[in-house]
Amino acid sequence: MSSLITEDEISHETELVWLEDITDLDYVRQSLDRLPTRRSRPAYHRDGRMVGYALLGQSAKASRSSGTFRRRVFWLLPHDRDTEPEGLYATGAPAEAVDPCTLEARGKGYKTERSEGGPPSTAMQELGITLPL
């Protein structure tokens, strides 16, 4: 879904709130959820766990039909690489996954060698970012 998220849809973000340390996560899943508020911690109704969420500024408008706000939520499922390193996503990543180190408010984020389970790029090596063994 990351490729389906447009800059316009996240243009009212002011901050990303992380619920855990993202430096050890190769990827997180992201989605745009319809939520009742701009700023509070959203309820979480998926399997797995919520890793973070976006806060919106006062200029964000609620949907006329539902009264909700579209906000990004970042999450992981029980079979993701962080809990099953040799599992389904030992290499590759889900379609909606992005490297959390590439995310920022109003920035879509993107997949990297790290998020795809491959060897780190030269740039990652120069920054000292490595995959867990």
PDB file of C-alpha atoms in Angstrom:
ATOM      1  CA  MET A   1       0.000   0.000   0.000  1.00  0.00           C
ATOM      2  CA  SER A   2       2.958   2.333   0.383  1.00  0.00           C
ATOM      3  CA  SER A   3       2.938   2.943  -3.352  1.00  0.00           C
ATOM      4  CA  LEU A   4      -0.771   3.795  -3.088  1.00  0.00           C
ATOM      5  CA  ILE A   5      -0.196   6.458  -0.436  1.00  0.00           C
ATOM      6  CA  THR A   6       0.156   9.848  -2.062  1.00  0.00           C
ATOM      7  CA  GLU A   7       1.992  12.917  -0.795  1.00  0.00           C
ATOM      8  CA  ASP A   8      -1.347  14.738  -0.708  1.00  0.00           C
ATOM      9  CA  GLU A   9      -2.870  12.141   1.642  1.00  0.00           C
ATOM     10  CA  ILE A  10      -0.091  12.642   4.202  1.00  0.00           C
ATOM     11  CA  SER A  11       0.433  16.383   3.709  1.00  0.00           C
ATOM     12  CA  HIS A  12      -1.207  17.269   7.059  1.00  0.00           C
ATOM     13  CA  GLU A  13       1.062  15.052   9.168  1.00  0.00           C
ATOM     14  CA  THR A  14       3.004  16.872  11.869  1.00  0.00           C
ATOM     15  CA  GLU A  15       4.757  13.977  13.582  1.00  0.00           C
ATOM     16  CA  LEU A  16       5.217  10.209  13.592  1.00  0.00           C
ATOM     17  CA  VAL A  17       4.899   8.524  16.990  1.00  0.00           C
ATOM     18  CA  TRP A  18       6.853   5.285  17.423  1.00  0.00           C
ATOM     19  CA  LEU A  19       5.746   2.825  20.093  1.00  0.00           C
ATOM     20  CA  GLU A  20       8.969   0.834  19.914  1.00  0.00           C
ATOM     21  CA  ASP A  21      12.540   1.247  18.723  1.00  0.00           C
ATOM     22  CA  ILE A  22      12.416   1.099  14.923  1.00  0.00           C
ATOM     23  CA  THR A  23      16.181   0.895  14.367  1.00  0.00           C
ATOM     24  CA  ASP A  24      16.084  -2.890  14.796  1.00  0.00           C
ATOM     25  CA  LEU A  25      13.106  -3.372  12.449  1.00  0.00           C
ATOM     26  CA  ASP A  26      13.933  -4.124   8.818  1.00  0.00           C
ATOM     27  CA  TYR A  27      10.463  -3.031   7.741  1.00  0.00           C
ATOM     28  CA  VAL A  28       7.066  -1.952   9.015  1.00  0.00           C
ATOM     29  CA  ARG A  29       3.741  -2.206   7.238  1.00  0.00           C
ATOM     30  CA  GLN A  30       1.937   1.082   6.653  1.00  0.00           C
ATOM     31  CA  SER A  31      -1.681   1.805   5.879  1.00  0.00           C
ATOM     32  CA  LEU A  32      -4.031   4.769   5.808  1.00  0.00           C
ATOM     33  CA  ASP A  33      -6.761   4.152   8.346  1.00  0.00           C
ATOM     34  CA  ARG A  34      -9.959   6.114   8.950  1.00  0.00           C
ATOM     35  CA  LEU A  35      -9.687   7.320  12.537  1.00  0.00           C
ATOM     36  CA  PRO A  36     -11.966   9.465  14.714  1.00  0.00           C
ATOM     37  CA  THR A  37      -9.245  11.941  15.797  1.00  0.00           C
ATOM     38  CA  ARG A  38      -6.273  13.852  14.412  1.00  0.00           C
ATOM     39  CA  ARG A  39      -3.892  13.211  17.280  1.00  0.00           C
ATOM     40  CA  SER A  40      -4.677  10.515  19.852  1.00  0.00           C
ATOM     41  CA  ARG A  41      -3.320   6.987  19.821  1.00  0.00           C
ATOM     42  CA  PRO A  42      -5.610   4.935  17.575  1.00  0.00           C
ATOM     43  CA  ALA A  43      -7.257   1.691  18.603  1.00  0.00           C
ATOM     44  CA  TYR A  44      -5.634  -1.327  16.961  1.00  0.00           C
ATOM     45  CA  HIS A  45      -7.797  -4.123  15.520  1.00  0.00           C
ATOM     46  CA  ARG A  46      -5.392  -6.250  13.431  1.00  0.00           C
ATOM     47  CA  ASP A  47      -3.435  -9.348  14.339  1.00  0.00           C
ATOM     48  CA  GLY A  48       0.069  -8.516  15.455  1.00  0.00           C
ATOM     49  CA  ARG A  49       0.969  -5.157  16.894  1.00  0.00           C
ATOM     50  CA  MET A  50       0.904  -1.464  16.155  1.00  0.00           C
ATOM     51  CA  VAL A  51       4.422  -0.027  15.917  1.00  0.00           C
ATOM     52  CA  GLY A  52       3.552   3.631  15.336  1.00  0.00           C
ATOM     53  CA  TYR A  53       1.122   6.174  13.939  1.00  0.00           C
ATOM     54  CA  ALA A  54       0.951   9.668  12.469  1.00  0.00           C
ATOM     55  CA  LEU A  55      -0.370  12.814  14.123  1.00  0.00           C
ATOM     56  CA  LEU A  56      -2.227  15.363  12.016  1.00  0.00           C
ATOM     57  CA  GLY A  57      -2.223  19.142  12.259  1.00  0.00           C
ATOM     58  CA  GLN A  58      -5.308  21.311  12.813  1.00  0.00           C
ATOM     59  CA  SER A  59      -5.579  21.996   9.077  1.00  0.00           C
ATOM     60  CA  ALA A  60      -6.527  18.345   8.414  1.00  0.00           C
ATOM     61  CA  LYS A  61     -10.194  18.129   7.459  1.00  0.00           C
ATOM     62  CA  ALA A  62     -12.485  15.279   8.460  1.00  0.00           C
ATOM     63  CA  SER A  63     -14.349  13.362   5.792  1.00  0.00           C
ATOM     64  CA  ARG A  64     -17.740  14.945   5.160  1.00  0.00           C
ATOM     65  CA  SER A  65     -19.467  11.581   4.990  1.00  0.00           C
ATOM     66  CA  SER A  66     -17.877   9.787   7.962  1.00  0.00           C
ATOM     67  CA  GLY A  67     -16.361  12.514  10.127  1.00  0.00           C
ATOM     68  CA  THR A  68     -13.102  10.533  10.257  1.00  0.00           C
ATOM     69  CA  PHE A  69      -9.516  11.457   9.430  1.00  0.00           C
ATOM     70  CA  ARG A  70      -7.184   9.416   7.214  1.00  0.00           C
ATOM     71  CA  ARG A  71      -4.021   8.742   9.207  1.00  0.00           C
ATOM     72  CA  ARG A  72      -1.106   6.413   8.710  1.00  0.00           C
ATOM     73  CA  VAL A  73      -0.692   3.504  11.062  1.00  0.00           C
ATOM     74  CA  PHE A  74       2.469   1.357  11.128  1.00  0.00           C
ATOM     75  CA  TRP A  75       2.180  -2.283  12.173  1.00  0.00           C
ATOM     76  CA  LEU A  76       3.606  -5.803  12.009  1.00  0.00           C
ATOM     77  CA  LEU A  77       1.953  -9.211  11.841  1.00  0.00           C
ATOM     78  CA  PRO A  78       2.998 -12.258  13.888  1.00  0.00           C
ATOM     79  CA  HIS A  79       4.688 -13.890  10.860  1.00  0.00           C
ATOM     80  CA  ASP A  80       6.787 -10.846   9.909  1.00  0.00           C
ATOM     81  CA  ARG A  81      10.585 -10.995   9.850  1.00  0.00           C
ATOM     82  CA  ASP A  82      11.117  -9.438  13.273  1.00  0.00           C
ATOM     83  CA  THR A  83       9.514 -12.466  14.969  1.00  0.00           C
ATOM     84  CA  GLU A  84      10.126 -15.138  12.298  1.00  0.00           C
ATOM     85  CA  PRO A  85      13.489 -14.267  10.682  1.00  0.00           C
ATOM     86  CA  GLU A  86      13.540 -17.516   8.667  1.00  0.00           C
ATOM     87  CA  GLY A  87       9.835 -17.400   7.821  1.00  0.00           C
ATOM     88  CA  LEU A  88       7.773 -16.192   4.877  1.00  0.00           C
ATOM     89  CA  TYR A  89       9.595 -12.846   4.709  1.00  0.00           C
ATOM     90  CA  ALA A  90      13.165 -14.038   5.307  1.00  0.00           C
ATOM     91  CA  THR A  91      13.753 -12.271   2.002  1.00  0.00           C
ATOM     92  CA  GLY A  92      11.396  -9.853   0.340  1.00  0.00           C
ATOM     93  CA  ALA A  93       8.757  -7.872   2.173  1.00  0.00           C
ATOM     94  CA  PRO A  94       4.984  -7.397   2.025  1.00  0.00           C
ATOM     95  CA  ALA A  95       3.654  -4.958  -0.581  1.00  0.00           C
ATOM     96  CA  GLU A  96       2.739  -2.366   2.072  1.00  0.00           C
ATOM     97  CA  ALA A  97       6.108  -2.587   3.847  1.00  0.00           C
ATOM     98  CA  VAL A  98       8.734   0.155   3.966  1.00  0.00           C
ATOM     99  CA  ASP A  99      12.024   0.616   5.803  1.00  0.00           C
ATOM    100  CA  PRO A 100      11.043   2.574   8.946  1.00  0.00           C
ATOM    101  CA  CYS A 101      14.339   4.479   8.810  1.00  0.00           C
ATOM    102  CA  THR A 102      13.101   6.128   5.600  1.00  0.00           C
ATOM    103  CA  LEU A 103       9.843   7.386   7.142  1.00  0.00           C
ATOM    104  CA  GLU A 104       9.103  10.884   8.359  1.00  0.00           C
ATOM    105  CA  ALA A 105       6.036  13.059   8.715  1.00  0.00           C
ATOM    106  CA  ARG A 106       4.775  13.885   5.203  1.00  0.00           C
ATOM    107  CA  GLY A 107       7.289  11.394   3.720  1.00  0.00           C
ATOM    108  CA  LYS A 108       5.999   8.146   2.193  1.00  0.00           C
ATOM    109  CA  GLY A 109       9.074   6.048   2.950  1.00  0.00           C
ATOM    110  CA  TYR A 110      10.434   3.374   0.647  1.00  0.00           C
ATOM    111  CA  LYS A 111      11.804  -0.124   0.448  1.00  0.00           C
ATOM    112  CA  THR A 112      15.543  -0.642   0.820  1.00  0.00           C
ATOM    113  CA  GLU A 113      17.897  -3.601   0.592  1.00  0.00           C
ATOM    114  CA  ARG A 114      17.433  -3.966   4.347  1.00  0.00           C
ATOM    115  CA  SER A 115      13.648  -4.054   4.136  1.00  0.00           C
ATOM    116  CA  GLU A 116      13.815  -6.623   1.334  1.00  0.00           C
ATOM    117  CA  GLY A 117      16.062  -8.925   3.407  1.00  0.00           C
ATOM    118  CA  GLY A 118      19.036  -8.514   1.116  1.00  0.00           C
ATOM    119  CA  PRO A 119      22.581  -7.461   1.807  1.00  0.00           C
ATOM    120  CA  PRO A 120      23.022  -3.859   2.868  1.00  0.00           C
ATOM    121  CA  SER A 121      23.961  -1.331   0.210  1.00  0.00           C
ATOM    122  CA  THR A 122      27.280   0.496   0.240  1.00  0.00           C
ATOM    123  CA  ALA A 123      25.502   3.552   1.656  1.00  0.00           C
ATOM    124  CA  MET A 124      24.045   1.465   4.491  1.00  0.00           C
ATOM    125  CA  GLN A 125      27.475  -0.012   5.218  1.00  0.00           C
ATOM    126  CA  GLU A 126      29.008   3.477   5.329  1.00  0.00           C
ATOM    127  CA  LEU A 127      26.326   4.542   7.825  1.00  0.00           C
ATOM    128  CA  GLY A 128      26.990   1.420   9.921  1.00  0.00           C
ATOM    129  CA  ILE A 129      23.507  -0.016   9.348  1.00  0.00           C
ATOM    130  CA  THR A 130      23.574  -3.822   9.201  1.00  0.00           C
ATOM    131  CA  LEU A 131      21.036  -6.614   9.087  1.00  0.00           C
ATOM    132  CA  PRO A 132      20.728  -8.818  12.172  1.00  0.00           C
ATOM    133  CA  LEU A 133      22.599 -12.108  11.841  1.00  0.00           C
TER     134      LEU A 133
END
